[in-house]
CSV table of N, CA and C in Angstrom, one decimal:
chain,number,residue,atom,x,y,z
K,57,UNK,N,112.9,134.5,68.2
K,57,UNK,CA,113.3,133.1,68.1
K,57,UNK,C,113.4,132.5,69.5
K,58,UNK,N,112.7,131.7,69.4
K,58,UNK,CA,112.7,130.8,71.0
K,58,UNK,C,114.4,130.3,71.2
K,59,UNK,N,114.5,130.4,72.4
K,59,UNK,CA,115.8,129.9,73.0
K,59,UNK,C,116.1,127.9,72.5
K,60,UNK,N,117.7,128.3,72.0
K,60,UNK,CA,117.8,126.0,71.4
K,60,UNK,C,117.6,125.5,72.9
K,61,UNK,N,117.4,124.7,73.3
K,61,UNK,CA,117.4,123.6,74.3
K,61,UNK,C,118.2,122.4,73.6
K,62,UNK,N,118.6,121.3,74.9
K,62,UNK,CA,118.9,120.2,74.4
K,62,UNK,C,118.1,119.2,73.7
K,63,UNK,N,117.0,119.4,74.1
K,63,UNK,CA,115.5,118.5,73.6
K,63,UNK,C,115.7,119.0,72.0
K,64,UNK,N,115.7,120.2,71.8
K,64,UNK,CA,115.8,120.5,70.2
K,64,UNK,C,117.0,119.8,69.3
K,65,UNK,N,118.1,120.3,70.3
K,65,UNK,CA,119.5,119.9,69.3
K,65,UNK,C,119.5,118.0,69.1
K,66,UNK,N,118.4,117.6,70.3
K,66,UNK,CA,118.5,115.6,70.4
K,66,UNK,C,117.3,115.7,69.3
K,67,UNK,N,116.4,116.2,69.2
K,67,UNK,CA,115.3,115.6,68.1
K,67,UNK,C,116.2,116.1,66.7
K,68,UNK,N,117.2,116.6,66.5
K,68,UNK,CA,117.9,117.0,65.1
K,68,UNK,C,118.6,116.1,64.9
K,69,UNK,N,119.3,115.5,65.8
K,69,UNK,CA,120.2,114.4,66.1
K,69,UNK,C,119.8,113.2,65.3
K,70,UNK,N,118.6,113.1,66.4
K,70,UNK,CA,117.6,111.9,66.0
K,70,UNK,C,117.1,111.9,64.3
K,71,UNK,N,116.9,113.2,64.0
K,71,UNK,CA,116.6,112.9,62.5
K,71,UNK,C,118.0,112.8,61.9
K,72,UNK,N,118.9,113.2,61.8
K,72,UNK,CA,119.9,112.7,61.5
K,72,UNK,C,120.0,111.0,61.3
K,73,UNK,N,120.0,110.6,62.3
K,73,UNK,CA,120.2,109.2,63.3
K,73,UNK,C,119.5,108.6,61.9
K,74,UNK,N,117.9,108.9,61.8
K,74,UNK,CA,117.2,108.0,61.3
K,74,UNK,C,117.6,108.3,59.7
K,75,UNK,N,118.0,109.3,59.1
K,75,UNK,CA,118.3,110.0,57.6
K,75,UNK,C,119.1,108.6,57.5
K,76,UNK,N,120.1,108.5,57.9
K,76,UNK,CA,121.5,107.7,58.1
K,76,UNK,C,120.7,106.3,57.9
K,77,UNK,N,120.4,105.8,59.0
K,77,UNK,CA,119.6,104.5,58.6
K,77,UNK,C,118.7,104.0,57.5
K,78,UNK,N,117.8,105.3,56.9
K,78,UNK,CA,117.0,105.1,55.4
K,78,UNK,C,118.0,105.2,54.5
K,79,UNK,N,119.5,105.6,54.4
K,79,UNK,CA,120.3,105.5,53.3
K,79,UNK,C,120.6,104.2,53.3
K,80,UNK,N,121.2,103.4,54.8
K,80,UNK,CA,121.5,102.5,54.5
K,80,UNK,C,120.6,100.8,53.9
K,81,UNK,N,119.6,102.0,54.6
K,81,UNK,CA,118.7,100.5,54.0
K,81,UNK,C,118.3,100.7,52.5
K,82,UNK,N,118.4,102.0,52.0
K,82,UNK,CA,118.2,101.8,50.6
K,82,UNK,C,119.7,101.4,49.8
K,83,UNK,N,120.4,101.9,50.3
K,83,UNK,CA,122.3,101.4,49.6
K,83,UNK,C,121.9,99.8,49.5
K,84,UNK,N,121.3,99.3,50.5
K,84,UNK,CA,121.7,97.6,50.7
K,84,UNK,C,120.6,97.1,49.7
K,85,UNK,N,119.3,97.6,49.9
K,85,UNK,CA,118.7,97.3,48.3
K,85,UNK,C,118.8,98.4,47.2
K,86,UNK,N,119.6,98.4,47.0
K,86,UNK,CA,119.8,99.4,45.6
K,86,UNK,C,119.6,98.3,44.5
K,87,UNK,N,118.9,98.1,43.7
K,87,UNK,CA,118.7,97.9,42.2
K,87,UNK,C,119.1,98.4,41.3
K,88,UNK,N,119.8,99.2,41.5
K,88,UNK,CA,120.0,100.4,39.8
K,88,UNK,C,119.4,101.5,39.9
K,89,UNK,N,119.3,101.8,38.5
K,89,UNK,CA,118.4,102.8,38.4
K,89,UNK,C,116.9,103.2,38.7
K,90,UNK,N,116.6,102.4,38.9
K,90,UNK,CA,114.8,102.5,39.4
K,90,UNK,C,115.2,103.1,40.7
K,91,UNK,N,115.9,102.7,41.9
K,91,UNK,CA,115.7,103.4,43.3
K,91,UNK,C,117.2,104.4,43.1
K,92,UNK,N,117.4,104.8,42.1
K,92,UNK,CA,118.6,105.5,42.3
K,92,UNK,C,118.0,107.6,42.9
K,93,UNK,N,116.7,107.3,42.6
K,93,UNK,CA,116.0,108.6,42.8
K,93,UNK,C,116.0,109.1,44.0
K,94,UNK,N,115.3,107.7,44.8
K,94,UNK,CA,114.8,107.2,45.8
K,94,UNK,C,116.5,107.9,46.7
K,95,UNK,N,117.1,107.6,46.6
K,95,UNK,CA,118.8,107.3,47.3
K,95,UNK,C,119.0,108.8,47.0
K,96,UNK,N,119.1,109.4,46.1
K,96,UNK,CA,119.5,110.8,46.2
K,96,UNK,C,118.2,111.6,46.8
K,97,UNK,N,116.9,111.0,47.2
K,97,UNK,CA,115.9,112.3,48.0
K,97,UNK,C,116.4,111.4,48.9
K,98,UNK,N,117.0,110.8,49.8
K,98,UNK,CA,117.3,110.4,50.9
K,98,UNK,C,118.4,111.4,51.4
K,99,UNK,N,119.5,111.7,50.4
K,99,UNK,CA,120.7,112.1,51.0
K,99,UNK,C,120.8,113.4,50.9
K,100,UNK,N,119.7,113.9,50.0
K,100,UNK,CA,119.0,115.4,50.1
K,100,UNK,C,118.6,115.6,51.1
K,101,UNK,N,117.7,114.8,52.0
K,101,UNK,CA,117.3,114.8,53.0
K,101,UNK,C,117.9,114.6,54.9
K,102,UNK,N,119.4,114.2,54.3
K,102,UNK,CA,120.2,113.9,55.4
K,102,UNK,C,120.7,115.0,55.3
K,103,UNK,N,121.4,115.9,54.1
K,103,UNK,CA,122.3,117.1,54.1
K,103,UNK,C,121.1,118.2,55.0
K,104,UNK,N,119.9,118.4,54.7
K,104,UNK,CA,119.5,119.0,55.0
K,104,UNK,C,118.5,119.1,56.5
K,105,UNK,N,119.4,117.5,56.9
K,105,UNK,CA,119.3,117.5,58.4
K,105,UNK,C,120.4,117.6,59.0
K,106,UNK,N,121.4,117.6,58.1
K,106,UNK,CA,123.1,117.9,59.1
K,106,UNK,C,123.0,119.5,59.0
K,107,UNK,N,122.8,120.4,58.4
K,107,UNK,CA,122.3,121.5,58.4
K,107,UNK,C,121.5,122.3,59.3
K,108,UNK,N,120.7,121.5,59.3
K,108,UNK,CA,119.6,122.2,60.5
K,108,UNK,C,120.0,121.9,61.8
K,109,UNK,N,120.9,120.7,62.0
K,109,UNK,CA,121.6,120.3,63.1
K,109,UNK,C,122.9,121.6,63.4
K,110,UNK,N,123.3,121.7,62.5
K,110,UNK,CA,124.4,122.5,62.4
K,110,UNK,C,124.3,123.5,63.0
K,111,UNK,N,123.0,124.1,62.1
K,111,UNK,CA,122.6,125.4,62.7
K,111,UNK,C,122.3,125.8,64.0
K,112,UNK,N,121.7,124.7,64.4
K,112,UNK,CA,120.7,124.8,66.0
K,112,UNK,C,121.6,124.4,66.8
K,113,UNK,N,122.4,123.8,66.7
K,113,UNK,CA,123.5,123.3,67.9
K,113,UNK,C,124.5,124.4,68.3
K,114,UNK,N,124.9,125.1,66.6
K,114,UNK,CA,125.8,126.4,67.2
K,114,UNK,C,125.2,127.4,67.9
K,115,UNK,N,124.5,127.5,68.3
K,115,UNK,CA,123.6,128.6,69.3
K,115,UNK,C,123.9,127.9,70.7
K,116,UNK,N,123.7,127.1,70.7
K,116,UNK,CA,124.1,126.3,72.2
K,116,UNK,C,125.3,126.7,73.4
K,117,UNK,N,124.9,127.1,74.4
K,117,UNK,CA,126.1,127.8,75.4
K,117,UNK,C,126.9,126.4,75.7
K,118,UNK,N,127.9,125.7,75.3
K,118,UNK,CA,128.8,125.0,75.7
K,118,UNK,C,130.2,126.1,76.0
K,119,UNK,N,130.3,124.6,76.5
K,119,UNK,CA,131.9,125.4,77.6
K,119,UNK,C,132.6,124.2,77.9
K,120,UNK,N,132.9,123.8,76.1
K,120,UNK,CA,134.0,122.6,76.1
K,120,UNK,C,135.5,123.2,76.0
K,121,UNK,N,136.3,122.5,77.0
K,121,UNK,CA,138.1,122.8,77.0
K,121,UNK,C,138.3,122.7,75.6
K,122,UNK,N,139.4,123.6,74.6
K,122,UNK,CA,139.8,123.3,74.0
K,122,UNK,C,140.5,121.8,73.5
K,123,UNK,N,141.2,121.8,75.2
K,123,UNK,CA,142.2,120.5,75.0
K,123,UNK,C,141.3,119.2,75.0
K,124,UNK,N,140.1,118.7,75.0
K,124,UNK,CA,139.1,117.4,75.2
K,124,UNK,C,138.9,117.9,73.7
K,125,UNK,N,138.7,118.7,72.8
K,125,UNK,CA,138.4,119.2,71.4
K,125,UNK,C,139.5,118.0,71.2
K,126,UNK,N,140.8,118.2,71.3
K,126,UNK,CA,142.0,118.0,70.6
K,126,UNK,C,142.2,116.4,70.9
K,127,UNK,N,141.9,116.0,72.0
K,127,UNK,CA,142.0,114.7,72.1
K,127,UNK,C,141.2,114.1,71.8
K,128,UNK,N,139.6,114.6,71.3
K,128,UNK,CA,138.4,113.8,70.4
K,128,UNK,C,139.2,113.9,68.9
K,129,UNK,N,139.4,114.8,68.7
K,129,UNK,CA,139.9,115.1,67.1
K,129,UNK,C,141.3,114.3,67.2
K,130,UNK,N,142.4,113.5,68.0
K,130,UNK,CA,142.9,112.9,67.4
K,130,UNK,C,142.9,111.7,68.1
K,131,UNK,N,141.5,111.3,67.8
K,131,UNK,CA,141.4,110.0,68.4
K,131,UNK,C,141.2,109.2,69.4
K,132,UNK,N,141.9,110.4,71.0
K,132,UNK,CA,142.1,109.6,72.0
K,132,UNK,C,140.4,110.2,72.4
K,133,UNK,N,140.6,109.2,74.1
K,133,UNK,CA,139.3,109.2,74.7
K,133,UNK,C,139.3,110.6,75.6
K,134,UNK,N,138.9,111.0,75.8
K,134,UNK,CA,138.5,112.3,76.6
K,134,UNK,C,138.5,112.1,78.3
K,135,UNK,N,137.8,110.5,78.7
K,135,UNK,CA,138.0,109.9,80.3
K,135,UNK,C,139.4,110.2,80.5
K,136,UNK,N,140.3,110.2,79.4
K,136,UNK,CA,142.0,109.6,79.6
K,136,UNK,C,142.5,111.1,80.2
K,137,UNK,N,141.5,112.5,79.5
K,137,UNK,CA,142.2,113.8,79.9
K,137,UNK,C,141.9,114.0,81.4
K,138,UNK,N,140.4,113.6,81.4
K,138,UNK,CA,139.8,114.0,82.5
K,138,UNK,C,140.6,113.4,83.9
K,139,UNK,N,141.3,111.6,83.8
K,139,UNK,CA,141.9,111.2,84.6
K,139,UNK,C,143.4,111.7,85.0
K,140,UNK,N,143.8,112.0,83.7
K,140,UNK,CA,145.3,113.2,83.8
K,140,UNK,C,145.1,114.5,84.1
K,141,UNK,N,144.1,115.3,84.1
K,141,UNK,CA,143.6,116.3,84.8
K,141,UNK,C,143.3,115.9,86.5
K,142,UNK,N,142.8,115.3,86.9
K,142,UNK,CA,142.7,114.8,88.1
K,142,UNK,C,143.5,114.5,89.0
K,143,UNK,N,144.4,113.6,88.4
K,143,UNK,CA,146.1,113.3,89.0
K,143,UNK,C,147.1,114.3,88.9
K,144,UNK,N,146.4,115.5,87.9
K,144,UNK,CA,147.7,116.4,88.0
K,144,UNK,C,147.1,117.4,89.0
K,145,UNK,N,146.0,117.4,89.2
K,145,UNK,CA,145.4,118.7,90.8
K,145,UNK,C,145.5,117.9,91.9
K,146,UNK,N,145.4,116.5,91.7
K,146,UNK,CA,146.2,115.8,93.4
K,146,UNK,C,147.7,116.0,93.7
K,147,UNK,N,148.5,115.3,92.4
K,147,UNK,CA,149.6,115.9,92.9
K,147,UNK,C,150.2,117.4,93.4
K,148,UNK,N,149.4,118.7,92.7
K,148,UNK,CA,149.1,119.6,92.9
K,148,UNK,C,149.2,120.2,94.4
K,149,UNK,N,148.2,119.5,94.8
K,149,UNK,CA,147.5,119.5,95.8
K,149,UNK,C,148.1,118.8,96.9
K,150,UNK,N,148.9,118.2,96.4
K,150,UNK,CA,150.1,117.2,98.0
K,150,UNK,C,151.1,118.3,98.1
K,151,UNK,N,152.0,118.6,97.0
K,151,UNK,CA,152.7,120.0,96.7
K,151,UNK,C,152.6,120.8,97.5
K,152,UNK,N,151.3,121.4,97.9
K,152,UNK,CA,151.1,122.7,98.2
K,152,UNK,C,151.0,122.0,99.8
K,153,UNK,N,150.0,120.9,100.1
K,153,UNK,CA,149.8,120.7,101.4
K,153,UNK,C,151.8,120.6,102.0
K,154,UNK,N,152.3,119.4,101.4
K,154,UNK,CA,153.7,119.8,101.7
K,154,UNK,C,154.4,121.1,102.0
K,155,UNK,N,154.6,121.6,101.0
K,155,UNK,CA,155.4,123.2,101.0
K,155,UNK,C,154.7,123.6,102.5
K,156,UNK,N,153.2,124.2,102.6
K,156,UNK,CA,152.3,124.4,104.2
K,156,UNK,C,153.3,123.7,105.1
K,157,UNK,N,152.9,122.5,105.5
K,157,UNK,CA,153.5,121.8,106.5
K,157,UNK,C,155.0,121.7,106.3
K,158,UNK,N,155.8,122.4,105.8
K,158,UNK,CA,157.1,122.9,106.1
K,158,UNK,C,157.1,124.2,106.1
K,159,UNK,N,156.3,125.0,106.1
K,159,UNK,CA,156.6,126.6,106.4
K,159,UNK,C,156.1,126.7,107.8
K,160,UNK,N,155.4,125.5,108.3
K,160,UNK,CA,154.8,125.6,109.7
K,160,UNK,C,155.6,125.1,110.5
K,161,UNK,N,156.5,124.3,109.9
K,161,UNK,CA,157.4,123.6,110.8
K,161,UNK,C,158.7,124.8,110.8
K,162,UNK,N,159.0,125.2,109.7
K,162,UNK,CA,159.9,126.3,109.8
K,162,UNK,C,159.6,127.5,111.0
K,163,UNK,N,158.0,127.8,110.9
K,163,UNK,CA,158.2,128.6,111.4
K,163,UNK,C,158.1,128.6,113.2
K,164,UNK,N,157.6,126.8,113.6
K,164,UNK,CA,157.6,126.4,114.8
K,164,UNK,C,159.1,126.6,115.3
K,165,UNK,N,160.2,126.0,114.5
K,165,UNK,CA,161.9,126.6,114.7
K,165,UNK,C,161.8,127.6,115.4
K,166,UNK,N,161.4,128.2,113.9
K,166,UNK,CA,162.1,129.7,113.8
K,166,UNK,C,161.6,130.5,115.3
K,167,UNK,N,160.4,130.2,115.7
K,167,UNK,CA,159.9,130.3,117.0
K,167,UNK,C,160.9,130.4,118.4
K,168,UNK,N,161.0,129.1,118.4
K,168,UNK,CA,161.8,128.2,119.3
K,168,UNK,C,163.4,129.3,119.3
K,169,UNK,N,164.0,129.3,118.1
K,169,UNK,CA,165.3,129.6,117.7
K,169,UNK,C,165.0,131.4,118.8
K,170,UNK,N,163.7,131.8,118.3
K,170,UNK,CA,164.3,133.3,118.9
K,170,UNK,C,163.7,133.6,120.1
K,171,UNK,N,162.7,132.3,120.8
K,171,UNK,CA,163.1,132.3,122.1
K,171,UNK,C,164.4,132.1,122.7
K,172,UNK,N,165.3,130.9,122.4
K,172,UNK,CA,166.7,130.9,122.9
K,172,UNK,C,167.3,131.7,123.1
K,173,UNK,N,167.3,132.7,121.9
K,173,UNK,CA,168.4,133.5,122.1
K,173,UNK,C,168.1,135.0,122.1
K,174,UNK,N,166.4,135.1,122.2
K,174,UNK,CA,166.0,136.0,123.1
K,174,UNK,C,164.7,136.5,124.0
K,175,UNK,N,164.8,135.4,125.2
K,175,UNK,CA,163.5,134.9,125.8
K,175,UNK,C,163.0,136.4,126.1
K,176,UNK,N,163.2,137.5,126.0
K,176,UNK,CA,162.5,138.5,126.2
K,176,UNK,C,161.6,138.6,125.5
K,177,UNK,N,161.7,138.1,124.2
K,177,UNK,CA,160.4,137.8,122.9
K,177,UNK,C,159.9,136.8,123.4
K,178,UNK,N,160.0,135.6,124.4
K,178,UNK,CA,158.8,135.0,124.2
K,178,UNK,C,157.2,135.1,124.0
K,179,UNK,N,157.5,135.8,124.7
K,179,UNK,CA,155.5,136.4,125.2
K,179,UNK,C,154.8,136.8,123.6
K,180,UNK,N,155.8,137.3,123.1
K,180,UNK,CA,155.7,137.7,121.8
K,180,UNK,C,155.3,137.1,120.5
K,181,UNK,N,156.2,136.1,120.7
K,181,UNK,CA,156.5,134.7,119.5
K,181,UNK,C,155.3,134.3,119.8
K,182,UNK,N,155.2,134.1,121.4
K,182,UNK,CA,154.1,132.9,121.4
K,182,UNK,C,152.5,133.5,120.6
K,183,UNK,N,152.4,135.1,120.8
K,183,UNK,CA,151.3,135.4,120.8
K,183,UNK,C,151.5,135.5,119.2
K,184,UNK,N,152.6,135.2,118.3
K,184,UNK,CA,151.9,135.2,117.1
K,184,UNK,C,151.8,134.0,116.5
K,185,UNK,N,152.5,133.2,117.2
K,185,UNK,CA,152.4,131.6,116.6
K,185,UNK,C,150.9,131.3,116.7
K,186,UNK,N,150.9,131.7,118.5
K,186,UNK,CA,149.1,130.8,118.4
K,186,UNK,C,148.1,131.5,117.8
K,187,UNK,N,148.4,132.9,117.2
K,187,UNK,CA,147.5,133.0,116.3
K,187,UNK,C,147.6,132.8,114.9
K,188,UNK,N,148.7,132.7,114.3
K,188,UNK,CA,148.8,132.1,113.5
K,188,UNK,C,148.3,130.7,113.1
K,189,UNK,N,148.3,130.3,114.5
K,189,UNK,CA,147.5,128.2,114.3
K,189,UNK,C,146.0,128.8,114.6
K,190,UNK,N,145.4,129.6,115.3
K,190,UNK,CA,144.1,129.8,115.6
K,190,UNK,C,143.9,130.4,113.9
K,191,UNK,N,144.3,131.5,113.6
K,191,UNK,CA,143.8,131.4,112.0
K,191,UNK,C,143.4,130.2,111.0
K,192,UNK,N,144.9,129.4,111.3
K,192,UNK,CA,144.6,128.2,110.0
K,192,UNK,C,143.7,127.5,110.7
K,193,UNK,N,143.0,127.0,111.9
K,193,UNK,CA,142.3,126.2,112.6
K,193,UNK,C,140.9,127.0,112.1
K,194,UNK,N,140.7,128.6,112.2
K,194,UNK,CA,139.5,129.2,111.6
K,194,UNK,C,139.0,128.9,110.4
K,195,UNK,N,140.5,128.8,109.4
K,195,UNK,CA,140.3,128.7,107.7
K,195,UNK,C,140.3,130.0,107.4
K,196,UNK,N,141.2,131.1,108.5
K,196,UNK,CA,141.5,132.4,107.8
K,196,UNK,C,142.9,132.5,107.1
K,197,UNK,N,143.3,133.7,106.4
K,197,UNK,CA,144.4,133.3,106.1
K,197,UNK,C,144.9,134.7,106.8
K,198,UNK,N,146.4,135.4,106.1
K,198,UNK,CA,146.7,136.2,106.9
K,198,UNK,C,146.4,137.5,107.6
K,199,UNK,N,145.5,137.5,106.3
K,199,UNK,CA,145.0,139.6,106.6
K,199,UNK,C,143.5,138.9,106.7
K,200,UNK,N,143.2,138.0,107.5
K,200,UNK,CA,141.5,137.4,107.7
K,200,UNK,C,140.5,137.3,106.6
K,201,UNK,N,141.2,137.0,105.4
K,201,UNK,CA,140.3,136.4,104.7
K,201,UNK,C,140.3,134.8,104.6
K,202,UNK,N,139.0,134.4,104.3
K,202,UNK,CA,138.9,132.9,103.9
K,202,UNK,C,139.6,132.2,103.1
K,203,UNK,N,140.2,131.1,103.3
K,203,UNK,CA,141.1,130.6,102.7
K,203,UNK,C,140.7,129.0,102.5
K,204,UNK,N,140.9,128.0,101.7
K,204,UNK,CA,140.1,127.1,101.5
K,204,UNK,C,141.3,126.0,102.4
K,205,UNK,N,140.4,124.7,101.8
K,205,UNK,CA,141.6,124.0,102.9
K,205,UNK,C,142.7,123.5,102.5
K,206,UNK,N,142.9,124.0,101.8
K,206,UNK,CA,144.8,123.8,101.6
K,206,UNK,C,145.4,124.6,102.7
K,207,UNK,N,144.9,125.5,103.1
K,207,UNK,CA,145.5,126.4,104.3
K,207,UNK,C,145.3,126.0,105.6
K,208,UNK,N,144.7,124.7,105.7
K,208,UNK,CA,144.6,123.6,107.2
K,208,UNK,C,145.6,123.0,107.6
K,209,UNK,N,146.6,123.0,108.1
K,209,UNK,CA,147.6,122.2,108.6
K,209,UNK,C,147.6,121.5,109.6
């Protein structure tokens, strides 16, 4: 069996599409019984295009979020998740740059604090601070792997 494509699951669509429209154009001239035939090979014809649709679409590799499922199924719009998904990995994302730029300030102190009170460590302190800033300036993190840029201060 050849692989579904999209082209296949849109031309089932499409007959769908059109099944739908020959009902309604026969519902709106319905006479009675003379086209009442006519109206049931039509909706014979639509079942057995939501079917074939059915079928051919479930084969399809989608990789929809559960949670856009839940918000089509009760109604809301799906843009509304995708914009609350977005504002919640920014705020996210200030969070984390925050927390960073206070462990670097801590640790510029903490620096400072144990030169004072024991400048025999300086030589020391300094050589791990500035490699500590030469790492995040790399985009390494601590044991030299790559780190993305949330680890840029």
């Amino acid at each position: 069996m050849a692989p579904v494509t999209l082209d296949i699951v849109d031309d089932r669509l499409k007959d769908v599409i059109q099944n739908l429209f020959e009902i309604q154009s026969a519902v709106h001239g319905y006479l009675g019984p003379e086209t009442q035939q006519e109206l049931i090979r039509k909706i014979s014809h639509l079942t057995t295009s939501l079917s074939a649709l059915s079928s051919t679409s479930s084969t399809l590799p989608t990789q929809i979020p559960p949670e856009i499922i839940e918000y089509v199924e009760d109604g809301r719009n799906p843009d509304i998740y995708t914009r609350e998904f977005v504002e919640l990995a920014q705020r996210g994302n200030q969070y984390l740059k925050g927390k960073s730029e206070a462990f670097g300030g801590f640790r510029d102190m903490l620096a400072e604090e144990i030169k004072a009170v024991m400048p025999e460590l300086g030589g020391a302190v300094d050589t791990v601070v500035t490699g500590e800033v030469a790492r995040r300036e790399e985009g390494r993190g601590e044991n030299g792997e790559a780190v993305g840029m949330e680890g840029k201060t």
